[in-house]
Short mmCIF file of C-alpha atoms in Angstrom, two decimals:
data_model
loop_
_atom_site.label_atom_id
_atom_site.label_comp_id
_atom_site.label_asym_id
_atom_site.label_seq_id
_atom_site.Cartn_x
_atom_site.Cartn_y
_atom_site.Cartn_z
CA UNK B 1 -12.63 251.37 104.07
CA UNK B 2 -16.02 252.68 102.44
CA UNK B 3 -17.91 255.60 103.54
CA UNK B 4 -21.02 254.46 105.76
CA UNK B 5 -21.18 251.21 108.55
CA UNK B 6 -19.48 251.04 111.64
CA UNK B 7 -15.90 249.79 111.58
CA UNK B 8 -13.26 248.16 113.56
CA UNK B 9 -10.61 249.83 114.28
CA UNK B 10 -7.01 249.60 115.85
CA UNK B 11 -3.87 251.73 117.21
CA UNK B 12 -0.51 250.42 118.55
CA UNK B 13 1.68 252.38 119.97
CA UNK B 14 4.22 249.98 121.70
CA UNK B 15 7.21 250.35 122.66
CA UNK B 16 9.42 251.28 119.33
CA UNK B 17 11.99 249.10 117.72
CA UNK B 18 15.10 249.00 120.12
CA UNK B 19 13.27 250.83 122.95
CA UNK B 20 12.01 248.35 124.72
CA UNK B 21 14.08 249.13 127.56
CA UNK B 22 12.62 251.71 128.67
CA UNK B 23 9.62 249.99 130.07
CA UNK B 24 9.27 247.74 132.99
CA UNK B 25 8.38 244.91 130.25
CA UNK B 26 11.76 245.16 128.81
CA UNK B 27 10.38 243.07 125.63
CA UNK B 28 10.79 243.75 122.29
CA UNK B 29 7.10 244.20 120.56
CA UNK B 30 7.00 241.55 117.23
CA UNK B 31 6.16 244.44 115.04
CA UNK B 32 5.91 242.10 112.01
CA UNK B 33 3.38 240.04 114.11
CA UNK B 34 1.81 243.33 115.09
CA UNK B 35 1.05 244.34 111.51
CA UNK B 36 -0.15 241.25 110.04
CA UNK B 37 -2.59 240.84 113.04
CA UNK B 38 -4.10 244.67 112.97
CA UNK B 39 -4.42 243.94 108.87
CA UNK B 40 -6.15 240.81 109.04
CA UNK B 41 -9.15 241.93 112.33
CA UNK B 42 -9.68 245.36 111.81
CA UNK B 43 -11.02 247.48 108.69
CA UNK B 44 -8.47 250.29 109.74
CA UNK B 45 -5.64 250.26 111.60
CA UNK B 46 -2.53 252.84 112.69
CA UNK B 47 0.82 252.42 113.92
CA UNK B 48 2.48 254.89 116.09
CA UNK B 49 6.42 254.34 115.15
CA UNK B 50 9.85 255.94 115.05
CA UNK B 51 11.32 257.69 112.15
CA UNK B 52 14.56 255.28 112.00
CA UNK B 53 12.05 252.20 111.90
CA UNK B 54 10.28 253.27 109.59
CA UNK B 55 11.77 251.61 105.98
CA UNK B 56 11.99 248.34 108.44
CA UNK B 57 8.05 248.62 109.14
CA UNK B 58 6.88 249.96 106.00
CA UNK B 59 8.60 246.16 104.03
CA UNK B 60 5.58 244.36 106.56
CA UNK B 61 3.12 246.61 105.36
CA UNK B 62 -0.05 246.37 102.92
CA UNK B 63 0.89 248.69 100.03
CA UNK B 64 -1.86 251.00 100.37
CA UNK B 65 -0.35 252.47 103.66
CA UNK B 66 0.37 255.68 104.17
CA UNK B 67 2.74 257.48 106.48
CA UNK B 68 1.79 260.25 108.45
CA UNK B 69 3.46 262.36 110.99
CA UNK B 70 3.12 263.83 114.64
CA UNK B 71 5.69 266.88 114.73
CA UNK B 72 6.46 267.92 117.97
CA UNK B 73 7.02 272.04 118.76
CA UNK B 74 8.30 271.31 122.28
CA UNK B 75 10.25 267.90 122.35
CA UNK B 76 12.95 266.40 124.67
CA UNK B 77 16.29 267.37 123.45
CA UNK B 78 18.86 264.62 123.72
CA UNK B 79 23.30 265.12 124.56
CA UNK B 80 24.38 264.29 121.53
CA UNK B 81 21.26 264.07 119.20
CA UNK B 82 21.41 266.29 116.87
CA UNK B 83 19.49 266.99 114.74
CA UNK B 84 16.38 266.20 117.36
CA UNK B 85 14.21 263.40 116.67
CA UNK B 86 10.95 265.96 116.76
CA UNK B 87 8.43 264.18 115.08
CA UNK B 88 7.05 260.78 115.23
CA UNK B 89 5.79 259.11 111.97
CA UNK B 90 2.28 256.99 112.00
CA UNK B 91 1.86 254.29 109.55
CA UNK B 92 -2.28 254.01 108.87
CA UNK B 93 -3.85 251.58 107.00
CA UNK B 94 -7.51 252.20 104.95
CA UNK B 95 -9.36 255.08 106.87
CA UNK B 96 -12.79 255.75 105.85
CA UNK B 97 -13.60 257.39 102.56
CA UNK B 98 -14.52 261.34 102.72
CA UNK B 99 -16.46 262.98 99.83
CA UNK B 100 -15.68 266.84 99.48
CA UNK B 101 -18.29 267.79 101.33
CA UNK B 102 -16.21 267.03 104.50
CA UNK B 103 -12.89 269.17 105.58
CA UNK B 104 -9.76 267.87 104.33
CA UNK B 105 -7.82 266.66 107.77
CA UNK B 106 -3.90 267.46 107.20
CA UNK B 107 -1.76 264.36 107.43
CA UNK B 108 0.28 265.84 110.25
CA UNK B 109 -0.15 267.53 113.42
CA UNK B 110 2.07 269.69 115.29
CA UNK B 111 1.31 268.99 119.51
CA UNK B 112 3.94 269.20 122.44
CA UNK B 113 5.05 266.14 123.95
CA UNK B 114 3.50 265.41 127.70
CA UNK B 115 5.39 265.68 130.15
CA UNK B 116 5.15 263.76 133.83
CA UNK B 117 2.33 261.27 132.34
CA UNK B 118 4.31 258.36 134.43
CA UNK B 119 5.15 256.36 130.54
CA UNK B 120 7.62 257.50 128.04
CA UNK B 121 6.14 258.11 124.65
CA UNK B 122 2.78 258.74 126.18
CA UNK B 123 0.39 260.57 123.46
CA UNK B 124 -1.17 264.20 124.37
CA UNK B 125 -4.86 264.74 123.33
CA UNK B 126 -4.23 266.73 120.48
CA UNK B 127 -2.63 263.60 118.58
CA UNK B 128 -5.63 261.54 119.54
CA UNK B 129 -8.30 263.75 118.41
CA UNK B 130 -6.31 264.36 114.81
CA UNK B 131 -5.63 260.09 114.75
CA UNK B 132 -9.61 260.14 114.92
CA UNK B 133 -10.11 262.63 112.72
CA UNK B 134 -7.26 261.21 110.08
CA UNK B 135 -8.81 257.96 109.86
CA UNK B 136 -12.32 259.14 109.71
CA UNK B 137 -13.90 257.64 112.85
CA UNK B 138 -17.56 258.34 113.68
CA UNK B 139 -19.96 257.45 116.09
CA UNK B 140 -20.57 254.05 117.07
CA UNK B 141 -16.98 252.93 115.46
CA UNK B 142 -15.34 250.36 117.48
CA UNK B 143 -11.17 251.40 118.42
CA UNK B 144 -9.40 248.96 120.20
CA UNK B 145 -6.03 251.03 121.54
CA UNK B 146 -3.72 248.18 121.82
CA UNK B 147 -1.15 249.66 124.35
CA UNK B 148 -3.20 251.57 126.64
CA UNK B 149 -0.56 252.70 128.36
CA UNK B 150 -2.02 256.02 130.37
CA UNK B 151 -5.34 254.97 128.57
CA UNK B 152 -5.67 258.93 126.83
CA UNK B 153 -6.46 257.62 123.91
CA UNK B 154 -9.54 255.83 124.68
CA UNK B 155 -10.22 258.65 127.11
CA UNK B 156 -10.11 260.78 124.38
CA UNK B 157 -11.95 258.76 122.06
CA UNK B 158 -15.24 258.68 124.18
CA UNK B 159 -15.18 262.51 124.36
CA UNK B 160 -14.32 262.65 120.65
CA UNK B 161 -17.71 260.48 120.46
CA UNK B 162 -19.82 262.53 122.73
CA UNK B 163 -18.40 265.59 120.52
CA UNK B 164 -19.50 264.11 117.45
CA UNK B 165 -22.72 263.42 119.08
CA UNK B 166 -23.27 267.13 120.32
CA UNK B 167 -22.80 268.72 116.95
CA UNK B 168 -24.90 266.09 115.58
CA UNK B 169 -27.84 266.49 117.40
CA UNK B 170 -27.24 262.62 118.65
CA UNK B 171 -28.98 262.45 122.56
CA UNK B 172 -26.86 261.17 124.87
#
């Protein structure tokens, strides 16, 4: 994705590969199907995802993907897990361009899991607002979040946009 225009944009976070029971839905996502379809409609795209899934997700994959990862300080700790699973990789596709004139955005972040959010997995704010700020979103940019789920990510996004449009200048 070029520097300048608006863009489409898209995050999954679904249920991960063999976890689908743990939601009401008890349906495994097509993941395959997933990918192919954020590719093809949106200009960027990213994929929240399990380490253990990811060599399986990265074969259905454009090649100029990259993996990034949520690390988690505080995580759940499971009987016989060990080591932890403590961070959570995200497979993005195409962000937008950044000329050095703009700060270099780490492609990790390191936020506590929420806790009592009433859905497993769900994402705190931190994660969104470094998602936005990996992929280079700006005002006006279109994100679809694809499993709303709590809906914090497109809570956050419309503060992330009325941030951008404080420092800008941009009335609201």
């Amino acid at each position: 994705m070029s520097t300048g225009g608006k863009v489409k944009v898209a995050f999954a976070d679904p249920p991960y590969i063999g976890c689908a029971n743990r939601y009401p839905e008890k349906k495994e996502v097509d993941q395959e199907g997933l990918i192919n379809q954020m590719d093809k409609f949106y200009n960027c795209w990213a994929l929240s995802c399990s380490s253990p899934s990811l060599k399986q997700l990265l074969a259905w994959c454009p090649s100029e993907v990259r993996v990034a990862a949520w690390v988690k300080p505080f995580c759940s700790f499971k009987p016989n897990v060990n080591p932890a699973y403590a961070w959570e990789a995200v497979i993005y596709c195409r962000p937008r361009k950044r000329d050095r004139s703009v700060p270099t955005v780490r492609d990790w972040v390191s936020a506590s899991i929420t806790l009592k959010k009433g859905l497993v997995g769900a994402k705190p704010p931190a994660f969104c607002f470094w998602l936005f700020e990996l992929l280079g979103l700006e005002i006006g940019d279109t994100l679809e979040d694809l499993y709303p789920g709590t809906g914090v990510v497109t809570q956050c996004w419309e503060s992330y946009q009325d941030r951008l449009r404080i420092q800008q200048g941009v009335i609201l």
